[in-house]
PDB file of C-alpha atoms in Angstrom:
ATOM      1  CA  UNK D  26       0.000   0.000   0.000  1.00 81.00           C
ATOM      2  CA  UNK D  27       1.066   3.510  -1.152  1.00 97.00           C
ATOM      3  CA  UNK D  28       0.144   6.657  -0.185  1.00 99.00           C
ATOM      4  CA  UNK D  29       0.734  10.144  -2.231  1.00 99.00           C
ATOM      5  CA  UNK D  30      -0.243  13.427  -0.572  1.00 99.00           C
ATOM      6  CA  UNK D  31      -2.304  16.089  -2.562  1.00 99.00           C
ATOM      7  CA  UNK D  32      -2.946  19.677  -1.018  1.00 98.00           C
ATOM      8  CA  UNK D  33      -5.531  22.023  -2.887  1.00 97.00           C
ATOM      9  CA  UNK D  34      -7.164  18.841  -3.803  1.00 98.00           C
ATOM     10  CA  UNK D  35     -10.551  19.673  -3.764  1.00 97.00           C
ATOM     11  CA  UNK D  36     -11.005  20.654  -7.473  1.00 95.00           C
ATOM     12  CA  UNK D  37      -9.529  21.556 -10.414  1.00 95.00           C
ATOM     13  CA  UNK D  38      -5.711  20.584 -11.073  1.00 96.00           C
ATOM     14  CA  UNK D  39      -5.629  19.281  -7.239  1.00 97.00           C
ATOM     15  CA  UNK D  40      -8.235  17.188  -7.739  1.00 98.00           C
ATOM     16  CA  UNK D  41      -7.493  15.620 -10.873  1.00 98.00           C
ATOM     17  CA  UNK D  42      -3.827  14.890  -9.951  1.00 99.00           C
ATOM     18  CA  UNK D  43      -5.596  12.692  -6.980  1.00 99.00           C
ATOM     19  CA  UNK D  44      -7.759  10.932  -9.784  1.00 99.00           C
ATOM     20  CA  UNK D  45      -4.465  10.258 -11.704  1.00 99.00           C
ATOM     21  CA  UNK D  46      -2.742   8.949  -8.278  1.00 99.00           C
ATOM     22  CA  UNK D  47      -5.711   7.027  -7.642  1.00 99.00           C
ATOM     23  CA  UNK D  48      -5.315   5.142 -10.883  1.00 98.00           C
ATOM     24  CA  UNK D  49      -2.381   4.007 -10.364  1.00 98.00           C
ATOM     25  CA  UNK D  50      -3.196   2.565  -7.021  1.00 98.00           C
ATOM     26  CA  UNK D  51      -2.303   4.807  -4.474  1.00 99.00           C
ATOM     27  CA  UNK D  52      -3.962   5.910  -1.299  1.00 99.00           C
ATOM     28  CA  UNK D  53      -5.189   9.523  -1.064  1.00 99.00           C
ATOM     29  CA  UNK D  54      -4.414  12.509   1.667  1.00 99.00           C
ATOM     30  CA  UNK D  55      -6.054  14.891   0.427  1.00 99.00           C
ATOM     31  CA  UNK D  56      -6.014  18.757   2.012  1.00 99.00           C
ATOM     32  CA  UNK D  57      -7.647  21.764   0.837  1.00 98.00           C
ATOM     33  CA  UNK D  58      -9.854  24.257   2.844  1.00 97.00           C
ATOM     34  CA  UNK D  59     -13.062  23.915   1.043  1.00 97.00           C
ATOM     35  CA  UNK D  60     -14.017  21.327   3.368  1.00 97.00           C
ATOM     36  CA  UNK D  61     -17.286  20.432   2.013  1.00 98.00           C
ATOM     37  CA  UNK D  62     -15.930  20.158  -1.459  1.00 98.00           C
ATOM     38  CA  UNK D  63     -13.008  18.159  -0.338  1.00 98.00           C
ATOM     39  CA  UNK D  64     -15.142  15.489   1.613  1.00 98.00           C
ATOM     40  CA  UNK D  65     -17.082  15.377  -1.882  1.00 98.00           C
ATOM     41  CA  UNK D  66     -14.007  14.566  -3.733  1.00 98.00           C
ATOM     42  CA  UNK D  67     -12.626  12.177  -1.671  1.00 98.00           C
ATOM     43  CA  UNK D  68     -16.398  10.330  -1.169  1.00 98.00           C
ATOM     44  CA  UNK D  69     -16.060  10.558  -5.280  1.00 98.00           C
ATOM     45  CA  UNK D  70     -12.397   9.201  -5.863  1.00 99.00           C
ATOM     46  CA  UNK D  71     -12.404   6.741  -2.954  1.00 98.00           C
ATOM     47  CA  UNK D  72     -15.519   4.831  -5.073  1.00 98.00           C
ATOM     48  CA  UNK D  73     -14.192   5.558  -8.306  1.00 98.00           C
ATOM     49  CA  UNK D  74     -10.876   3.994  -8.369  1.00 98.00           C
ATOM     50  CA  UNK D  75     -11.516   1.837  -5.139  1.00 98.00           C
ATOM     51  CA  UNK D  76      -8.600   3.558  -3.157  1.00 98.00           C
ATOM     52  CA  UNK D  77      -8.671   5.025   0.490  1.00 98.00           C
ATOM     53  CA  UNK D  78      -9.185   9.035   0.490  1.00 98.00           C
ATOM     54  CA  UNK D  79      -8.439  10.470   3.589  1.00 99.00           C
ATOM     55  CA  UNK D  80      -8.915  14.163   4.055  1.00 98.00           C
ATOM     56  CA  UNK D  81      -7.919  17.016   6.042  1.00 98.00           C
ATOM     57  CA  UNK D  82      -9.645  20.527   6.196  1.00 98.00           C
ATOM     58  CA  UNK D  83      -6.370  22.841   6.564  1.00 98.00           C
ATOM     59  CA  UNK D  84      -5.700  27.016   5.690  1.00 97.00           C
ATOM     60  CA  UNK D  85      -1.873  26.303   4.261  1.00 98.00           C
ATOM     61  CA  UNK D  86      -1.903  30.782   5.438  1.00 96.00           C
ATOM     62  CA  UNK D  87      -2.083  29.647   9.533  1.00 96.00           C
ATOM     63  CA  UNK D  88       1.179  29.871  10.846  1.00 94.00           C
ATOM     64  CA  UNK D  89       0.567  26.120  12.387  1.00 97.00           C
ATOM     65  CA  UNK D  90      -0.678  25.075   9.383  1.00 98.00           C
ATOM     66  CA  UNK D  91       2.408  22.562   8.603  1.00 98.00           C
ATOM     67  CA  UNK D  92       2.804  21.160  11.886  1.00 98.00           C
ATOM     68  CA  UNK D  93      -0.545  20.266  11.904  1.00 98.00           C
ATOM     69  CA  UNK D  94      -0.529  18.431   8.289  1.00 98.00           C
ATOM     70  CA  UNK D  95       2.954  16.406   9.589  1.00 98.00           C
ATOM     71  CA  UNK D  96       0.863  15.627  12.639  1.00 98.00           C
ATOM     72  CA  UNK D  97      -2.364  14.209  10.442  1.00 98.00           C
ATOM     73  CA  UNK D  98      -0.195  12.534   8.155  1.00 98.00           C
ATOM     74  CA  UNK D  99       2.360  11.017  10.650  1.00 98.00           C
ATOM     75  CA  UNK D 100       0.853   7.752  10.863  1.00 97.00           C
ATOM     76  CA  UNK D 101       1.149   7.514   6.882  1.00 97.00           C
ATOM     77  CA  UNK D 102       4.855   8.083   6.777  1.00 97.00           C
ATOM     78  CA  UNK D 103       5.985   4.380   6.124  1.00 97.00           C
ATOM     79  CA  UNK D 104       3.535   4.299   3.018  1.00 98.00           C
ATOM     80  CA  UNK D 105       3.564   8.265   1.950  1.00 99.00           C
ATOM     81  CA  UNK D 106       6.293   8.467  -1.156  1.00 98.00           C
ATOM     82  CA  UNK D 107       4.433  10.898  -3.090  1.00 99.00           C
ATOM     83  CA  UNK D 108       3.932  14.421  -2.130  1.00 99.00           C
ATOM     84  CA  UNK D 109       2.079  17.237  -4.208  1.00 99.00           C
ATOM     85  CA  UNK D 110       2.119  20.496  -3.013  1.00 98.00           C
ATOM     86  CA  UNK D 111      -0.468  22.188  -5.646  1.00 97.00           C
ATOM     87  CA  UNK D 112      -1.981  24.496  -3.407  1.00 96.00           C
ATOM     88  CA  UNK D 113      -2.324  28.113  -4.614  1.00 95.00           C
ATOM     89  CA  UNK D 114      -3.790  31.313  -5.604  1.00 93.00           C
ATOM     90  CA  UNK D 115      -3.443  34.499  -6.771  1.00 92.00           C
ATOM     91  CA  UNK D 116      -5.477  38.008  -7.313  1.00 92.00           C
ATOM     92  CA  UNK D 117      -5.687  40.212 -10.143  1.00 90.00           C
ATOM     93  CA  UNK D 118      -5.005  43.958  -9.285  1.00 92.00           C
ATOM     94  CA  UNK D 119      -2.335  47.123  -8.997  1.00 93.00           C
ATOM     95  CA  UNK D 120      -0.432  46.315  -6.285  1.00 94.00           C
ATOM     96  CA  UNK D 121      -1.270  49.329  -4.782  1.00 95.00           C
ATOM     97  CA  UNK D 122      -4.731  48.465  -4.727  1.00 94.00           C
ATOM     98  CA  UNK D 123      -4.475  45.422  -2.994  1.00 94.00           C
ATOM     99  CA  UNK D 124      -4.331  44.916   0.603  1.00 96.00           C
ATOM    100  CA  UNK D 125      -0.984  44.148   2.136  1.00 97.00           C
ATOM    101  CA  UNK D 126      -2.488  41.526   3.473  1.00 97.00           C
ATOM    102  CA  UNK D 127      -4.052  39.753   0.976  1.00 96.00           C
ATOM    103  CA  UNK D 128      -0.836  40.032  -0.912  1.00 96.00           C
ATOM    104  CA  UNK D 129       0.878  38.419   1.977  1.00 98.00           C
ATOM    105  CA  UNK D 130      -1.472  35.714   2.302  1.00 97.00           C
ATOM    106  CA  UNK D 131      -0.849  34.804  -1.356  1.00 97.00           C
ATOM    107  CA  UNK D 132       3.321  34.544   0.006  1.00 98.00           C
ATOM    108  CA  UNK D 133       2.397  32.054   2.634  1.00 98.00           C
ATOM    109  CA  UNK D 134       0.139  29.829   0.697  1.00 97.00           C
ATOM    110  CA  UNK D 135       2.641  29.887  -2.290  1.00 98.00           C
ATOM    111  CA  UNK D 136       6.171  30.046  -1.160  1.00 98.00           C
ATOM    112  CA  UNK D 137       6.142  29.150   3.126  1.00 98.00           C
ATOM    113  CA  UNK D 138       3.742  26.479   2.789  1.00 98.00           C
ATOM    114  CA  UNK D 139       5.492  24.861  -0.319  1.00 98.00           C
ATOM    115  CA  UNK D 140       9.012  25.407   1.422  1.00 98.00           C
ATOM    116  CA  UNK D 141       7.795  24.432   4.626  1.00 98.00           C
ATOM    117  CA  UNK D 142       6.377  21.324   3.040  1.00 99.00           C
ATOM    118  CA  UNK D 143       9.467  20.000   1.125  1.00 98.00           C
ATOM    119  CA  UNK D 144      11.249  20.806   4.024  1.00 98.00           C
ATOM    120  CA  UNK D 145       9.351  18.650   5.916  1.00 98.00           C
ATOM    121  CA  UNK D 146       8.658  15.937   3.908  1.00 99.00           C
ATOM    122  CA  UNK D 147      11.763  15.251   2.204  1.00 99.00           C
ATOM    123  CA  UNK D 148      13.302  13.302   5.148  1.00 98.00           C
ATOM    124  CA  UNK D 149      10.048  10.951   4.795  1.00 98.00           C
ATOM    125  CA  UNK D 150      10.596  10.652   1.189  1.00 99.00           C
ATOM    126  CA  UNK D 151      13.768   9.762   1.885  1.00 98.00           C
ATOM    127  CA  UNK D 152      12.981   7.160   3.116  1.00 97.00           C
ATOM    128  CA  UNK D 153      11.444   5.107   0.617  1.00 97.00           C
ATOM    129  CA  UNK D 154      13.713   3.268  -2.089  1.00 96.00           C
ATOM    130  CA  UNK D 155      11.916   5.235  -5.017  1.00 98.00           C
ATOM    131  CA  UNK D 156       9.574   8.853  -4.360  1.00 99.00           C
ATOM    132  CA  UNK D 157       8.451  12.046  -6.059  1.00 99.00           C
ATOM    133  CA  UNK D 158       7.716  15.199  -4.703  1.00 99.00           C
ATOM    134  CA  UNK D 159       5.701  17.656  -7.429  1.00 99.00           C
ATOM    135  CA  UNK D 160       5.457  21.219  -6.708  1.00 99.00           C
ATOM    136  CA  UNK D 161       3.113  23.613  -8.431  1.00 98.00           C
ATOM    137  CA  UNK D 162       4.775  26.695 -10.562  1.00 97.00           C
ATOM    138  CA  UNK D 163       3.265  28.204 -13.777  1.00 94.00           C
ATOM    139  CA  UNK D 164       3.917  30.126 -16.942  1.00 92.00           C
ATOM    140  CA  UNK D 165       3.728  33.240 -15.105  1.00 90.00           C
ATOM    141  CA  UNK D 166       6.652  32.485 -13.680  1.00 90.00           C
ATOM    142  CA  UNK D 167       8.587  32.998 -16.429  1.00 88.00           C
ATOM    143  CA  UNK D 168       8.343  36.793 -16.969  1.00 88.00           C
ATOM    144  CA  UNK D 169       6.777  40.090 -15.417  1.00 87.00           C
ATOM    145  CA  UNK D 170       3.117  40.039 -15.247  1.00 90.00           C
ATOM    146  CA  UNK D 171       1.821  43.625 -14.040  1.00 91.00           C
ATOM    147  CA  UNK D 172      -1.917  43.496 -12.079  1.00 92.00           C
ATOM    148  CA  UNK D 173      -0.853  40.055 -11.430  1.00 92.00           C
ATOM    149  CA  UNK D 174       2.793  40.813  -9.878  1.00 94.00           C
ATOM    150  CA  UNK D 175       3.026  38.472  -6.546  1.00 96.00           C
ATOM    151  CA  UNK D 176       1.550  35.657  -7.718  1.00 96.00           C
ATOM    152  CA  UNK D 177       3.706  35.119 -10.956  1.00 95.00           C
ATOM    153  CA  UNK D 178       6.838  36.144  -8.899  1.00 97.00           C
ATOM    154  CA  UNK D 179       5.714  33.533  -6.480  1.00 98.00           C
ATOM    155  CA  UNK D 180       5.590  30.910  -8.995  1.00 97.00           C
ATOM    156  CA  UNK D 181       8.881  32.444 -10.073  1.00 96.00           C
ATOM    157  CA  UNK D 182      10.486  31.393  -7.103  1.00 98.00           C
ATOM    158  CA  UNK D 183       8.512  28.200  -7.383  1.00 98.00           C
ATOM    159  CA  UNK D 184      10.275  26.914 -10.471  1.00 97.00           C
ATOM    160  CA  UNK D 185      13.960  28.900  -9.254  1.00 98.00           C
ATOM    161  CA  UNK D 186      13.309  27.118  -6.129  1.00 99.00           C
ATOM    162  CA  UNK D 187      12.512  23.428  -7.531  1.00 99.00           C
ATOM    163  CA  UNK D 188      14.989  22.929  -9.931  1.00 98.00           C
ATOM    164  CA  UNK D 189      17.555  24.177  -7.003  1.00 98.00           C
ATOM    165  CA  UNK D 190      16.484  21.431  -4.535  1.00 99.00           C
ATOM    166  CA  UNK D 191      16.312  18.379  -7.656  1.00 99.00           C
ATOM    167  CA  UNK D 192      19.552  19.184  -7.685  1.00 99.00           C
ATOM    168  CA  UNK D 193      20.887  18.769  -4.549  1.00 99.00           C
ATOM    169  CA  UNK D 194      18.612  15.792  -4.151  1.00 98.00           C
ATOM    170  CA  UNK D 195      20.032  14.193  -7.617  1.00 97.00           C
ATOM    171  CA  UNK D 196      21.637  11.513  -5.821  1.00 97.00           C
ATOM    172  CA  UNK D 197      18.737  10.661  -3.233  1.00 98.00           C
ATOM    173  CA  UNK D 198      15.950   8.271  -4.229  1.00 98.00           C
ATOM    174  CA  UNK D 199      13.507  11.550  -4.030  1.00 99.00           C
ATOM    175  CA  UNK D 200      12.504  12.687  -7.635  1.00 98.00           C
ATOM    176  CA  UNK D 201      11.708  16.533  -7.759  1.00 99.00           C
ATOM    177  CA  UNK D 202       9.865  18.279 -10.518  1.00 99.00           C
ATOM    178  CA  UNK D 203       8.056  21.574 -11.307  1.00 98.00           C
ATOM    179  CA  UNK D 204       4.014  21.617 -13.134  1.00 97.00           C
ATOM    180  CA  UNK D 205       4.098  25.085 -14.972  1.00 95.00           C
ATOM    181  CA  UNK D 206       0.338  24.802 -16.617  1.00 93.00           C
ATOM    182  CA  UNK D 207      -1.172  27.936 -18.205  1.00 83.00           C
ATOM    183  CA  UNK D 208      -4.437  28.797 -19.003  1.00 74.00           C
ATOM    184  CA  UNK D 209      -6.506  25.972 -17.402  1.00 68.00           C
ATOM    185  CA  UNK D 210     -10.847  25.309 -16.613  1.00 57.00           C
ATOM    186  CA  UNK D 211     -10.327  25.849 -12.953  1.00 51.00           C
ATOM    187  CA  UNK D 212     -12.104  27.795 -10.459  1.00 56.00           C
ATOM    188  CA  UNK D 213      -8.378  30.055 -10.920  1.00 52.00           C
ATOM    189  CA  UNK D 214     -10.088  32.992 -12.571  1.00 54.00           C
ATOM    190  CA  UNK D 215     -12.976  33.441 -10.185  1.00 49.00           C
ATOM    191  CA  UNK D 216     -10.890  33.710  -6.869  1.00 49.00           C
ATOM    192  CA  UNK D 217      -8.194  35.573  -8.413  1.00 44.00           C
ATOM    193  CA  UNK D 218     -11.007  38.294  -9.243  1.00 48.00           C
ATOM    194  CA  UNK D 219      -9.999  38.716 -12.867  1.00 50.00           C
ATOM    195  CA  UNK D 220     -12.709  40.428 -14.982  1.00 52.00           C
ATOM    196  CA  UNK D 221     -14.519  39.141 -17.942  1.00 56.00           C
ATOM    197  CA  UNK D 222     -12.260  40.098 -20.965  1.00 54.00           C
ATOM    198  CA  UNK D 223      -9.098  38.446 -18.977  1.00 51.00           C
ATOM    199  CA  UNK D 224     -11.423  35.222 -18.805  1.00 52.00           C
ATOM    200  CA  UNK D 225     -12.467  35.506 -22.648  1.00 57.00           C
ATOM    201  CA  UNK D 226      -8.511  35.434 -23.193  1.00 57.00           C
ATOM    202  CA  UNK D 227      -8.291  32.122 -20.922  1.00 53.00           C
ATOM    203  CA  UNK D 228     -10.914  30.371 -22.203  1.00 58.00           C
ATOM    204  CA  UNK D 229      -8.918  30.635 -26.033  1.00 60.00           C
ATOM    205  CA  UNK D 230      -6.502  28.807 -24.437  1.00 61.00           C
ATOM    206  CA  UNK D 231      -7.916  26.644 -21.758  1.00 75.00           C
ATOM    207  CA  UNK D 232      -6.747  22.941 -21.194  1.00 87.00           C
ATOM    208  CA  UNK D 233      -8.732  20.472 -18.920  1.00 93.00           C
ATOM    209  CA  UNK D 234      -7.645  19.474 -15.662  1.00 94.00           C
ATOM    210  CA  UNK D 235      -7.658  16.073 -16.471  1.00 96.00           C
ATOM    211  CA  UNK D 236      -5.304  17.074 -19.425  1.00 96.00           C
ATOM    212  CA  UNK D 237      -2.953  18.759 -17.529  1.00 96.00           C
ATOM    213  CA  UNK D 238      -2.665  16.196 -14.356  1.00 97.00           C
ATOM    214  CA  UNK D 239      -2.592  13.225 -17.286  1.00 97.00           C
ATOM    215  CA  UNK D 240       0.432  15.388 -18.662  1.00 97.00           C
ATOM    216  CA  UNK D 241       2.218  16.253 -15.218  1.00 98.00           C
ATOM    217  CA  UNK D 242       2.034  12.457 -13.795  1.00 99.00           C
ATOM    218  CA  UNK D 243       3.699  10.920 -16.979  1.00 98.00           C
ATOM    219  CA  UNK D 244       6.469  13.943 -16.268  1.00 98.00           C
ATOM    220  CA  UNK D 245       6.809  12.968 -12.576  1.00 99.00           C
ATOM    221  CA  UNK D 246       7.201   9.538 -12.654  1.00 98.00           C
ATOM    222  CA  UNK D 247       9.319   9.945 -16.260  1.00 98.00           C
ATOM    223  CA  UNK D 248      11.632  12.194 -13.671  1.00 98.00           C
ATOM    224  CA  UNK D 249      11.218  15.373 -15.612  1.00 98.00           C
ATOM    225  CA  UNK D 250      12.801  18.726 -14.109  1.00 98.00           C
ATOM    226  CA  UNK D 251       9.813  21.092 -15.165  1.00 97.00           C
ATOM    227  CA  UNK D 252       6.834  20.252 -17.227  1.00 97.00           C
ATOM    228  CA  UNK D 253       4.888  22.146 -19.346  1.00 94.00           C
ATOM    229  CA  UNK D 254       1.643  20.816 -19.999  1.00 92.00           C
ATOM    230  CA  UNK D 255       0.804  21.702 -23.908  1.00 83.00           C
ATOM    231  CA  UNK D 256       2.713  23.550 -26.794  1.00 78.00           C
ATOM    232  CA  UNK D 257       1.129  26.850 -26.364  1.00 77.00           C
ATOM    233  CA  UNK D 258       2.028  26.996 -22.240  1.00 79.00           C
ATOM    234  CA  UNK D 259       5.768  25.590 -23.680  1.00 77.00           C
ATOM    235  CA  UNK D 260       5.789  28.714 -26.317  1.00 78.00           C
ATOM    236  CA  UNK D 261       4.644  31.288 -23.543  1.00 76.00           C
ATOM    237  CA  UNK D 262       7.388  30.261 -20.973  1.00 71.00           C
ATOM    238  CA  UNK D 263      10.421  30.390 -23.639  1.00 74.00           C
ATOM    239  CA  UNK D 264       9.617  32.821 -26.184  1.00 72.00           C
ATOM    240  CA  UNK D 265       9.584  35.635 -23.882  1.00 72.00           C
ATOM    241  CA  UNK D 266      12.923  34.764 -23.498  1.00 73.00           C
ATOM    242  CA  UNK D 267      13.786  36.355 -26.822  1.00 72.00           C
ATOM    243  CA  UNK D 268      12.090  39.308 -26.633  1.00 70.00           C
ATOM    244  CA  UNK D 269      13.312  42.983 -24.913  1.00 76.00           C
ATOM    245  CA  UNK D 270      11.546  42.753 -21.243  1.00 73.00           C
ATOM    246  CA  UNK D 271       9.783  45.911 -21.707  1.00 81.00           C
ATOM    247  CA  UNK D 272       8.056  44.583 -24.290  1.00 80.00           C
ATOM    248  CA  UNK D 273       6.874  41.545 -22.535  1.00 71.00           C
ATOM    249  CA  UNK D 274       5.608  43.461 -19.823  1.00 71.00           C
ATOM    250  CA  UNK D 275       3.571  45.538 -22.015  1.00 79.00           C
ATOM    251  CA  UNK D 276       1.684  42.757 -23.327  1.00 79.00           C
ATOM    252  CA  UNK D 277       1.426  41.047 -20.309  1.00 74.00           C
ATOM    253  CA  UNK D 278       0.262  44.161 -18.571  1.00 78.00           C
ATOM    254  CA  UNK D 279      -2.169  45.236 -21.319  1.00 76.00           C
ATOM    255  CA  UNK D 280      -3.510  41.524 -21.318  1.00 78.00           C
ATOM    256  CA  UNK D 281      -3.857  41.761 -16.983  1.00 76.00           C
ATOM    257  CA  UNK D 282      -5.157  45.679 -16.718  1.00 84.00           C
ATOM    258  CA  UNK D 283      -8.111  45.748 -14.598  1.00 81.00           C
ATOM    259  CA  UNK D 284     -10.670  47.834 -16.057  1.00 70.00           C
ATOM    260  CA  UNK D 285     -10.944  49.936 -13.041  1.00 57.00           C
ATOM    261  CA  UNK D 286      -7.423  50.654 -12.946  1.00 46.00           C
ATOM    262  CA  UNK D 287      -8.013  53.368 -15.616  1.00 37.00           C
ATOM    263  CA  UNK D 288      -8.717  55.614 -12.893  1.00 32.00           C
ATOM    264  CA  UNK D 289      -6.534  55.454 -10.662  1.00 31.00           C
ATOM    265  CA  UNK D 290      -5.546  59.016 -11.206  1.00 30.00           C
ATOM    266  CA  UNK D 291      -8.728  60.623 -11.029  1.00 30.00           C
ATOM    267  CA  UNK D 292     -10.217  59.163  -7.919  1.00 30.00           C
ATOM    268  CA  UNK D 293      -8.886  57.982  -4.666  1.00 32.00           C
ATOM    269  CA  UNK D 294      -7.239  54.722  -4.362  1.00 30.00           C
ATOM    270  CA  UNK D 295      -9.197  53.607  -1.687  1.00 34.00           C
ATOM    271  CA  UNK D 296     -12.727  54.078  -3.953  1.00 31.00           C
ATOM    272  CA  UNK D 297     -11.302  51.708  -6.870  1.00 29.00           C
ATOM    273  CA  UNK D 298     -12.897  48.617  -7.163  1.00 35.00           C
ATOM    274  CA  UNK D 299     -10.545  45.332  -7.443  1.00 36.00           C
ATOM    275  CA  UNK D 300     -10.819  43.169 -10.324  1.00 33.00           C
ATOM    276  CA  UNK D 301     -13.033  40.681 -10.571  1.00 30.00           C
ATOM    277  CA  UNK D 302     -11.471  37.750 -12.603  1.00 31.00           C
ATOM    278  CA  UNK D 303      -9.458  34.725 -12.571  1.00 33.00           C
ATOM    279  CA  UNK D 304      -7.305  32.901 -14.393  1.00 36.00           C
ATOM    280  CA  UNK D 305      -6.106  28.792 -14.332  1.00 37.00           C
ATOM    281  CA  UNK D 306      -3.054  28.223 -12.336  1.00 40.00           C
TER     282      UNK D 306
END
């Protein structure tokens, strides 16, 4: 018996990484904190694929957050050689019309709890003659993107951050790798607050969850370094590459522009309205 560990698992990419998991036989810990939702999807996968779906209602932004998911999952540590840290979220907006805090919030979910995750999990991985640990990046992270600014740098330091530790775990038995999806049919768009012609651009380029998890497994067991689910997410992460910076960021910025951010000079910061869009992970 095997188990692999899944956080955000409730839905979208989450969730159908745990499908993907669950057809290859392993046991499910799943963590998100939509708890109803994530009692629904382990109910569904536990009866799909015949596995065992345990789950764990858990806010990855509590400072105890960690030490209470290596408490829950301590009993599983013999059997636990797959670890998924695909928890995260981000909001559209100027920086300076977000709240410090919610931009801070977006830090711990994204970077702490991911760090504080491989950091604790590794030595369990360890453990175990083969494993895989997956973290969650995306194609934002591979330029600027203005009115979307922490969240792509935070999936910046995602993939910087991965690649860094597969390396100094090449000789272990622990397997690291990076998901960079793009534009995906996830709840993404809605909770980052993104407004409706940012979601008319997704949906051109939308891939299914099922797509991209089907995509990221083959890439994690294969042992790939950073996967890139689809040729249009591949072109978007390198070909800014060749292009002056300033340029990129103009696109990107003229793709991410709240509508409401065209008046932030005549009226009072504190009277403009956030975005109200969202975009796949």
């Amino acid at each position: 018996m095997a188990f692999a560990l899944v956080t955000g698992a409730a839905k979208g990419i989450g969730k159908a990484l745990a499908a993907g998991l669950a057809a290859r036989n392993y046991d499910l810990l799943l963590v998100d904190i939509d708890k109803p939702q994530l009692r629904a999807t382990a109910a569904e996968l536990a009866a799909q694929y015949r596995v065992i779906a345990f789950t764990l209602h858990l806010d990855l932004s509590e400072p105890d957050a960690i030490e209470r998911l290596q408490e829950w999952t301590a009993e599983f540590h013999d059997q636990l050689s797959v670890v998924v840290s695909n928890a995260g979220y981000g909001l559209n907006g100027a920086f300076e019309t977000l709240t410090l805090e919610e931009q801070l919030n977006i830090i711990d979910v994204n970077i702490r709890a991911q760090v504080s995750i491989s950091h604790k999990y590794i030595p369990v991985l360890r453990a175990h003659r083969k494993a895989y640990l997956l973290n969650l990046g995306s194609t934002t992270a591979y330029q600027s993107v203005p009115y979307l600014n922490i969240y792509a740098a935070s999936k910046a330091f995602a993939v910087s951050f991965t690649r860094g530790l597969r390396y100094e775990l090449r000789n272990s038995s622990v397997s690291v790798s990076c998901l960079s999806p793009g534009s995906t049919d996830t709840d993404f768009v809605n909770r980052a607050r993104m407004g409706a012609s940012i979601r008319k651009t997704a949906e051109r380029f939308n891939m299914t969850p099922e797509k991209v998890a089907a995509i990221a497994l083959k890439g994690l067991f294969a042992g790939k370094a950073e996967i890139l689910p689809g040729w249009h997410n591949k072109l978007n992460a390198f070909l800014p590459k060749f292009f002056p910076k300033r340029l990129v960021e103009k696109i990107a910025g003229g793709i991410y522009q709240p509508a409401a951010h065209t008046a932030i000079t005549e009226v009072p910061l504190a009277t403009i309205p956030k975005a109200t869009a969202n975009l796949p992970a």
